[in-house]
PDB file of C-alpha atoms in Angstrom:
ATOM      1  CA  UNK A   1     141.150 -92.306 186.744  1.00  0.00           C
ATOM      2  CA  UNK A   2     140.039 -95.427 185.535  1.00  0.00           C
ATOM      3  CA  UNK A   3     136.189 -95.886 184.649  1.00  0.00           C
ATOM      4  CA  UNK A   4     136.497 -98.872 186.758  1.00  0.00           C
ATOM      5  CA  UNK A   5     136.806 -97.183 189.731  1.00  0.00           C
ATOM      6  CA  UNK A   6     134.174 -94.579 189.151  1.00  0.00           C
ATOM      7  CA  UNK A   7     131.651 -94.400 192.466  1.00  0.00           C
ATOM      8  CA  UNK A   8     127.904 -95.144 191.726  1.00  0.00           C
ATOM      9  CA  UNK A   9     127.339 -91.870 192.995  1.00  0.00           C
ATOM     10  CA  UNK A  10     128.968 -90.327 190.481  1.00  0.00           C
ATOM     11  CA  UNK A  11     126.279 -92.205 188.132  1.00  0.00           C
ATOM     12  CA  UNK A  12     123.094 -91.020 189.485  1.00  0.00           C
ATOM     13  CA  UNK A  13     121.154 -92.551 186.822  1.00  0.00           C
ATOM     14  CA  UNK A  14     122.299 -96.276 187.284  1.00  0.00           C
ATOM     15  CA  UNK A  15     121.112 -95.888 190.758  1.00  0.00           C
ATOM     16  CA  UNK A  16     117.668 -94.664 189.795  1.00  0.00           C
ATOM     17  CA  UNK A  17     116.877 -97.690 187.120  1.00  0.00           C
ATOM     18  CA  UNK A  18     115.264-100.121 189.640  1.00  0.00           C
ATOM     19  CA  UNK A  19     113.152 -97.297 191.189  1.00  0.00           C
ATOM     20  CA  UNK A  20     111.793 -96.268 187.825  1.00  0.00           C
ATOM     21  CA  UNK A  21     111.040-100.073 186.925  1.00  0.00           C
ATOM     22  CA  UNK A  22     109.358-100.484 190.334  1.00  0.00           C
ATOM     23  CA  UNK A  23     107.193 -97.244 189.743  1.00  0.00           C
ATOM     24  CA  UNK A  24     105.828 -97.945 186.258  1.00  0.00           C
ATOM     25  CA  UNK A  25     105.428-101.603 187.342  1.00  0.00           C
ATOM     26  CA  UNK A  26     103.149-100.460 189.918  1.00  0.00           C
ATOM     27  CA  UNK A  27     101.335 -98.036 187.876  1.00  0.00           C
ATOM     28  CA  UNK A  28     100.701-100.750 185.209  1.00  0.00           C
ATOM     29  CA  UNK A  29      99.301-102.772 187.736  1.00  0.00           C
ATOM     30  CA  UNK A  30      97.017 -99.700 189.152  1.00  0.00           C
ATOM     31  CA  UNK A  31      95.807 -99.122 185.766  1.00  0.00           C
ATOM     32  CA  UNK A  32      94.827-102.908 185.385  1.00  0.00           C
ATOM     33  CA  UNK A  33      92.944-102.932 188.687  1.00  0.00           C
ATOM     34  CA  UNK A  34      90.946 -99.945 187.608  1.00  0.00           C
ATOM     35  CA  UNK A  35      90.093-101.502 184.544  1.00  0.00           C
ATOM     36  CA  UNK A  36      88.559-104.447 186.135  1.00  0.00           C
ATOM     37  CA  UNK A  37      86.987-102.317 188.717  1.00  0.00           C
ATOM     38  CA  UNK A  38      85.305-100.440 185.721  1.00  0.00           C
ATOM     39  CA  UNK A  39      84.468-103.886 183.937  1.00  0.00           C
ATOM     40  CA  UNK A  40      82.962-104.884 186.825  1.00  0.00           C
ATOM     41  CA  UNK A  41      80.729-101.887 187.648  1.00  0.00           C
ATOM     42  CA  UNK A  42      79.484-101.706 184.039  1.00  0.00           C
ATOM     43  CA  UNK A  43      78.558-105.272 184.240  1.00  0.00           C
ATOM     44  CA  UNK A  44      76.581-104.635 187.438  1.00  0.00           C
ATOM     45  CA  UNK A  45      74.999-101.773 185.635  1.00  0.00           C
ATOM     46  CA  UNK A  46      73.865-103.776 182.760  1.00  0.00           C
ATOM     47  CA  UNK A  47      72.564-106.565 184.593  1.00  0.00           C
ATOM     48  CA  UNK A  48      70.348-104.129 186.945  1.00  0.00           C
ATOM     49  CA  UNK A  49      69.176-102.602 183.344  1.00  0.00           C
ATOM     50  CA  UNK A  50      68.154-105.894 182.147  1.00  0.00           C
ATOM     51  CA  UNK A  51      66.392-106.749 185.590  1.00  0.00           C
ATOM     52  CA  UNK A  52      64.374-103.754 185.368  1.00  0.00           C
ATOM     53  CA  UNK A  53      63.402-103.792 181.747  1.00  0.00           C
ATOM     54  CA  UNK A  54      62.430-107.397 182.227  1.00  0.00           C
ATOM     55  CA  UNK A  55      60.151-106.467 185.140  1.00  0.00           C
ATOM     56  CA  UNK A  56      58.682-103.418 183.677  1.00  0.00           C
ATOM     57  CA  UNK A  57      57.855-105.255 180.456  1.00  0.00           C
ATOM     58  CA  UNK A  58      56.229-108.566 181.831  1.00  0.00           C
ATOM     59  CA  UNK A  59      53.898-106.326 184.202  1.00  0.00           C
ATOM     60  CA  UNK A  60      52.903-104.314 180.945  1.00  0.00           C
ATOM     61  CA  UNK A  61      52.079-107.812 179.281  1.00  0.00           C
ATOM     62  CA  UNK A  62      50.451-108.784 182.181  1.00  0.00           C
ATOM     63  CA  UNK A  63      48.238-105.365 182.326  1.00  0.00           C
ATOM     64  CA  UNK A  64      47.373-106.105 178.589  1.00  0.00           C
ATOM     65  CA  UNK A  65      46.194-109.594 179.111  1.00  0.00           C
ATOM     66  CA  UNK A  66      42.517-110.172 179.170  1.00  0.00           C
ATOM     67  CA  UNK A  67      41.006-111.461 182.448  1.00  0.00           C
ATOM     68  CA  UNK A  68      43.454-109.942 184.650  1.00  0.00           C
ATOM     69  CA  UNK A  69      43.088-107.315 187.279  1.00  0.00           C
ATOM     70  CA  UNK A  70      46.145-106.306 189.350  1.00  0.00           C
ATOM     71  CA  UNK A  71      44.233-104.959 192.022  1.00  0.00           C
ATOM     72  CA  UNK A  72      42.583-108.368 193.096  1.00  0.00           C
ATOM     73  CA  UNK A  73      45.567-110.397 192.233  1.00  0.00           C
ATOM     74  CA  UNK A  74      47.935-110.324 195.630  1.00  0.00           C
ATOM     75  CA  UNK A  75      50.561-112.394 193.627  1.00  0.00           C
ATOM     76  CA  UNK A  76      50.853-110.321 190.936  1.00  0.00           C
ATOM     77  CA  UNK A  77      51.147-107.236 193.374  1.00  0.00           C
ATOM     78  CA  UNK A  78      53.926-109.041 195.076  1.00  0.00           C
ATOM     79  CA  UNK A  79      55.959-109.792 191.935  1.00  0.00           C
ATOM     80  CA  UNK A  80      55.755-106.082 190.390  1.00  0.00           C
ATOM     81  CA  UNK A  81      54.733-103.435 193.089  1.00  0.00           C
ATOM     82  CA  UNK A  82      57.175-101.826 195.553  1.00  0.00           C
ATOM     83  CA  UNK A  83      55.251-101.747 199.214  1.00  0.00           C
ATOM     84  CA  UNK A  84      54.278 -98.009 199.284  1.00  0.00           C
ATOM     85  CA  UNK A  85      52.353 -98.140 195.658  1.00  0.00           C
ATOM     86  CA  UNK A  86      50.981-101.622 196.583  1.00  0.00           C
ATOM     87  CA  UNK A  87      49.782-100.377 200.181  1.00  0.00           C
ATOM     88  CA  UNK A  88      48.361 -97.119 197.954  1.00  0.00           C
ATOM     89  CA  UNK A  89      46.238 -99.399 195.705  1.00  0.00           C
ATOM     90  CA  UNK A  90      44.806-101.630 198.475  1.00  0.00           C
ATOM     91  CA  UNK A  91      44.077 -98.682 200.500  1.00  0.00           C
ATOM     92  CA  UNK A  92      42.663 -96.466 197.359  1.00  0.00           C
ATOM     93  CA  UNK A  93      40.431 -99.505 196.417  1.00  0.00           C
ATOM     94  CA  UNK A  94      39.046-100.187 200.013  1.00  0.00           C
ATOM     95  CA  UNK A  95      38.342 -96.209 200.355  1.00  0.00           C
ATOM     96  CA  UNK A  96      36.298 -96.425 197.301  1.00  0.00           C
ATOM     97  CA  UNK A  97      34.472 -99.946 198.007  1.00  0.00           C
ATOM     98  CA  UNK A  98      33.519 -98.415 201.330  1.00  0.00           C
ATOM     99  CA  UNK A  99      32.246 -95.090 199.579  1.00  0.00           C
ATOM    100  CA  UNK A 100      30.074 -96.973 197.308  1.00  0.00           C
ATOM    101  CA  UNK A 101      28.050 -98.602 200.046  1.00  0.00           C
ATOM    102  CA  UNK A 102      26.683 -95.011 201.085  1.00  0.00           C
ATOM    103  CA  UNK A 103      23.349 -93.812 200.026  1.00  0.00           C
ATOM    104  CA  UNK A 104      23.604 -90.909 197.277  1.00  0.00           C
ATOM    105  CA  UNK A 105      26.826 -92.634 195.690  1.00  0.00           C
ATOM    106  CA  UNK A 106      26.265 -93.664 192.050  1.00  0.00           C
ATOM    107  CA  UNK A 107      27.496 -93.262 188.601  1.00  0.00           C
ATOM    108  CA  UNK A 108      31.321 -94.439 187.343  1.00  0.00           C
ATOM    109  CA  UNK A 109      32.984 -92.437 189.892  1.00  0.00           C
ATOM    110  CA  UNK A 110      34.260 -93.484 192.498  1.00  0.00           C
ATOM    111  CA  UNK A 111      35.684 -96.386 190.521  1.00  0.00           C
ATOM    112  CA  UNK A 112      37.688 -99.389 192.092  1.00  0.00           C
ATOM    113  CA  UNK A 113      41.310 -98.949 190.458  1.00  0.00           C
ATOM    114  CA  UNK A 114      42.079-101.884 188.109  1.00  0.00           C
ATOM    115  CA  UNK A 115      44.701-102.342 185.244  1.00  0.00           C
ATOM    116  CA  UNK A 116      43.515 -99.037 183.565  1.00  0.00           C
ATOM    117  CA  UNK A 117      44.762 -97.307 186.289  1.00  0.00           C
ATOM    118  CA  UNK A 118      48.369 -97.938 185.687  1.00  0.00           C
ATOM    119  CA  UNK A 119      47.669 -97.418 181.974  1.00  0.00           C
ATOM    120  CA  UNK A 120      46.092 -94.097 182.516  1.00  0.00           C
ATOM    121  CA  UNK A 121      43.380 -94.904 180.009  1.00  0.00           C
ATOM    122  CA  UNK A 122      40.212 -96.375 180.053  1.00  0.00           C
ATOM    123  CA  UNK A 123      40.931 -97.726 176.368  1.00  0.00           C
ATOM    124  CA  UNK A 124      43.491-100.093 176.377  1.00  0.00           C
ATOM    125  CA  UNK A 125      46.222 -99.661 173.984  1.00  0.00           C
ATOM    126  CA  UNK A 126      47.391-102.542 171.777  1.00  0.00           C
ATOM    127  CA  UNK A 127      50.969-103.049 172.758  1.00  0.00           C
ATOM    128  CA  UNK A 128      53.314-101.277 175.198  1.00  0.00           C
ATOM    129  CA  UNK A 129      57.001-101.921 174.793  1.00  0.00           C
ATOM    130  CA  UNK A 130      60.352-101.002 176.824  1.00  0.00           C
ATOM    131  CA  UNK A 131      62.184 -98.357 174.556  1.00  0.00           C
ATOM    132  CA  UNK A 132      65.001 -97.828 177.032  1.00  0.00           C
ATOM    133  CA  UNK A 133      66.603 -97.841 180.534  1.00  0.00           C
ATOM    134  CA  UNK A 134      68.333 -94.864 182.517  1.00  0.00           C
ATOM    135  CA  UNK A 135      70.239 -95.737 185.655  1.00  0.00           C
ATOM    136  CA  UNK A 136      70.109 -93.407 188.446  1.00  0.00           C
ATOM    137  CA  UNK A 137      71.161 -93.041 192.571  1.00  0.00           C
ATOM    138  CA  UNK A 138      69.162 -95.835 193.538  1.00  0.00           C
ATOM    139  CA  UNK A 139      66.320 -95.724 190.991  1.00  0.00           C
ATOM    140  CA  UNK A 140      65.880 -97.164 187.682  1.00  0.00           C
ATOM    141  CA  UNK A 141      63.730 -95.224 184.792  1.00  0.00           C
ATOM    142  CA  UNK A 142      62.383 -97.139 182.443  1.00  0.00           C
ATOM    143  CA  UNK A 143      61.112 -95.647 179.492  1.00  0.00           C
ATOM    144  CA  UNK A 144      57.716 -97.530 177.671  1.00  0.00           C
ATOM    145  CA  UNK A 145      56.043 -96.626 174.820  1.00  0.00           C
ATOM    146  CA  UNK A 146      52.146 -97.655 174.119  1.00  0.00           C
ATOM    147  CA  UNK A 147      50.471 -97.729 170.920  1.00  0.00           C
ATOM    148  CA  UNK A 148      46.936 -97.987 169.872  1.00  0.00           C
ATOM    149  CA  UNK A 149      46.260-100.007 166.906  1.00  0.00           C
ATOM    150  CA  UNK A 150      42.896-101.491 165.101  1.00  0.00           C
ATOM    151  CA  UNK A 151      40.076-102.245 167.033  1.00  0.00           C
ATOM    152  CA  UNK A 152      40.860 -99.608 169.743  1.00  0.00           C
ATOM    153  CA  UNK A 153      38.965 -96.237 170.238  1.00  0.00           C
ATOM    154  CA  UNK A 154      42.375 -94.584 169.189  1.00  0.00           C
ATOM    155  CA  UNK A 155      43.940 -96.034 166.501  1.00  0.00           C
ATOM    156  CA  UNK A 156      47.486 -94.238 165.825  1.00  0.00           C
ATOM    157  CA  UNK A 157      47.577 -92.930 169.191  1.00  0.00           C
ATOM    158  CA  UNK A 158      50.966 -93.046 170.849  1.00  0.00           C
ATOM    159  CA  UNK A 159      51.843 -92.356 174.646  1.00  0.00           C
ATOM    160  CA  UNK A 160      54.955 -92.392 176.460  1.00  0.00           C
ATOM    161  CA  UNK A 161      55.858 -92.954 180.187  1.00  0.00           C
ATOM    162  CA  UNK A 162      58.410 -93.634 182.610  1.00  0.00           C
ATOM    163  CA  UNK A 163      58.668 -96.516 184.855  1.00  0.00           C
ATOM    164  CA  UNK A 164      60.379 -95.739 188.188  1.00  0.00           C
ATOM    165  CA  UNK A 165      62.293 -99.101 189.473  1.00  0.00           C
ATOM    166  CA  UNK A 166      63.994 -99.486 193.169  1.00  0.00           C
ATOM    167  CA  UNK A 167      65.340-102.276 194.951  1.00  0.00           C
ATOM    168  CA  UNK A 168      63.447-103.722 197.923  1.00  0.00           C
ATOM    169  CA  UNK A 169      64.818-106.352 199.768  1.00  0.00           C
ATOM    170  CA  UNK A 170      67.244-107.060 197.081  1.00  0.00           C
ATOM    171  CA  UNK A 171      64.664-107.285 194.199  1.00  0.00           C
ATOM    172  CA  UNK A 172      63.311-104.721 191.592  1.00  0.00           C
ATOM    173  CA  UNK A 173      59.928-103.452 192.148  1.00  0.00           C
ATOM    174  CA  UNK A 174      58.106-100.436 190.507  1.00  0.00           C
ATOM    175  CA  UNK A 175      57.475 -97.413 192.563  1.00  0.00           C
ATOM    176  CA  UNK A 176      55.963 -95.012 190.455  1.00  0.00           C
ATOM    177  CA  UNK A 177      54.469 -94.672 186.545  1.00  0.00           C
ATOM    178  CA  UNK A 178      54.459 -91.031 184.953  1.00  0.00           C
ATOM    179  CA  UNK A 179      52.589 -90.537 181.612  1.00  0.00           C
ATOM    180  CA  UNK A 180      53.536 -87.793 179.214  1.00  0.00           C
ATOM    181  CA  UNK A 181      50.844 -85.800 177.716  1.00  0.00           C
ATOM    182  CA  UNK A 182      49.603 -87.066 174.481  1.00  0.00           C
ATOM    183  CA  UNK A 183      46.834 -86.607 172.123  1.00  0.00           C
ATOM    184  CA  UNK A 184      43.524 -87.134 173.458  1.00  0.00           C
ATOM    185  CA  UNK A 185      45.023 -87.146 177.109  1.00  0.00           C
ATOM    186  CA  UNK A 186      47.251 -84.869 179.463  1.00  0.00           C
ATOM    187  CA  UNK A 187      49.990 -86.042 181.699  1.00  0.00           C
ATOM    188  CA  UNK A 188      49.407 -88.672 184.133  1.00  0.00           C
ATOM    189  CA  UNK A 189      51.018 -89.718 187.281  1.00  0.00           C
ATOM    190  CA  UNK A 190      49.897 -93.280 188.533  1.00  0.00           C
ATOM    191  CA  UNK A 191      50.659 -92.347 192.265  1.00  0.00           C
ATOM    192  CA  UNK A 192      49.097 -89.053 192.302  1.00  0.00           C
ATOM    193  CA  UNK A 193      45.893 -90.460 190.834  1.00  0.00           C
ATOM    194  CA  UNK A 194      45.374 -93.364 193.432  1.00  0.00           C
ATOM    195  CA  UNK A 195      46.357 -90.885 196.374  1.00  0.00           C
ATOM    196  CA  UNK A 196      43.479 -88.370 194.763  1.00  0.00           C
ATOM    197  CA  UNK A 197      40.871 -91.328 194.236  1.00  0.00           C
ATOM    198  CA  UNK A 198      41.478 -92.466 197.755  1.00  0.00           C
ATOM    199  CA  UNK A 199      41.135 -88.819 199.211  1.00  0.00           C
ATOM    200  CA  UNK A 200      37.863 -88.338 197.274  1.00  0.00           C
ATOM    201  CA  UNK A 201      36.533 -91.735 198.635  1.00  0.00           C
ATOM    202  CA  UNK A 202      37.458 -90.555 201.887  1.00  0.00           C
ATOM    203  CA  UNK A 203      35.679 -87.409 201.959  1.00  0.00           C
ATOM    204  CA  UNK A 204      32.692 -89.351 200.705  1.00  0.00           C
ATOM    205  CA  UNK A 205      32.796 -91.431 203.766  1.00  0.00           C
ATOM    206  CA  UNK A 206      33.119 -88.422 205.721  1.00  0.00           C
ATOM    207  CA  UNK A 207      30.184 -86.595 204.410  1.00  0.00           C
ATOM    208  CA  UNK A 208      27.947 -89.850 204.552  1.00  0.00           C
ATOM    209  CA  UNK A 209      27.412 -89.891 200.975  1.00  0.00           C
ATOM    210  CA  UNK A 210      27.379 -87.890 197.819  1.00  0.00           C
ATOM    211  CA  UNK A 211      24.653 -85.569 199.205  1.00  0.00           C
TER     212      UNK A 211
END
């Protein structure tokens, strides 16, 4: 039989070539689309990390600026603090002020929360800088390093903290600050400290003063 009269069924490889070509073409397109999605996700994550880093750095720059007081600055609270943290700051400050009006309440405690409440130190550090950023599911943890230099009470002291940032109405806001244990100071949690301050002030009010 002449090769010119051979049925295509006798040469299955010839019939499969178009299918194989389409398969590899589709695979290449799929891989290209996945790469685009991955690039987009990485860019979005990088942008979110950058936003959180800038937010936290600007907040600490504000805390260390002479003459500022976040508790008395509604614009600063709206710019940097999440809804719950902002409300807790306001409530604890109001409770302390009411407690201070009572008879027998004197001395440094309870004290209205100010910038040092967020720094977890009565002696202000010389500088605080963002070290790194960790992206999580809905929460970004920004790692901060504060150092005390000449002119402070604790020159050479280094303290590390983690600032949690979450989106509220599409904008990043600080929701919590946790400080690691350091020389001269234990671990600290700003939210927990504010809650404790509020509870102590309310207890004073309930008792009618520090009797």
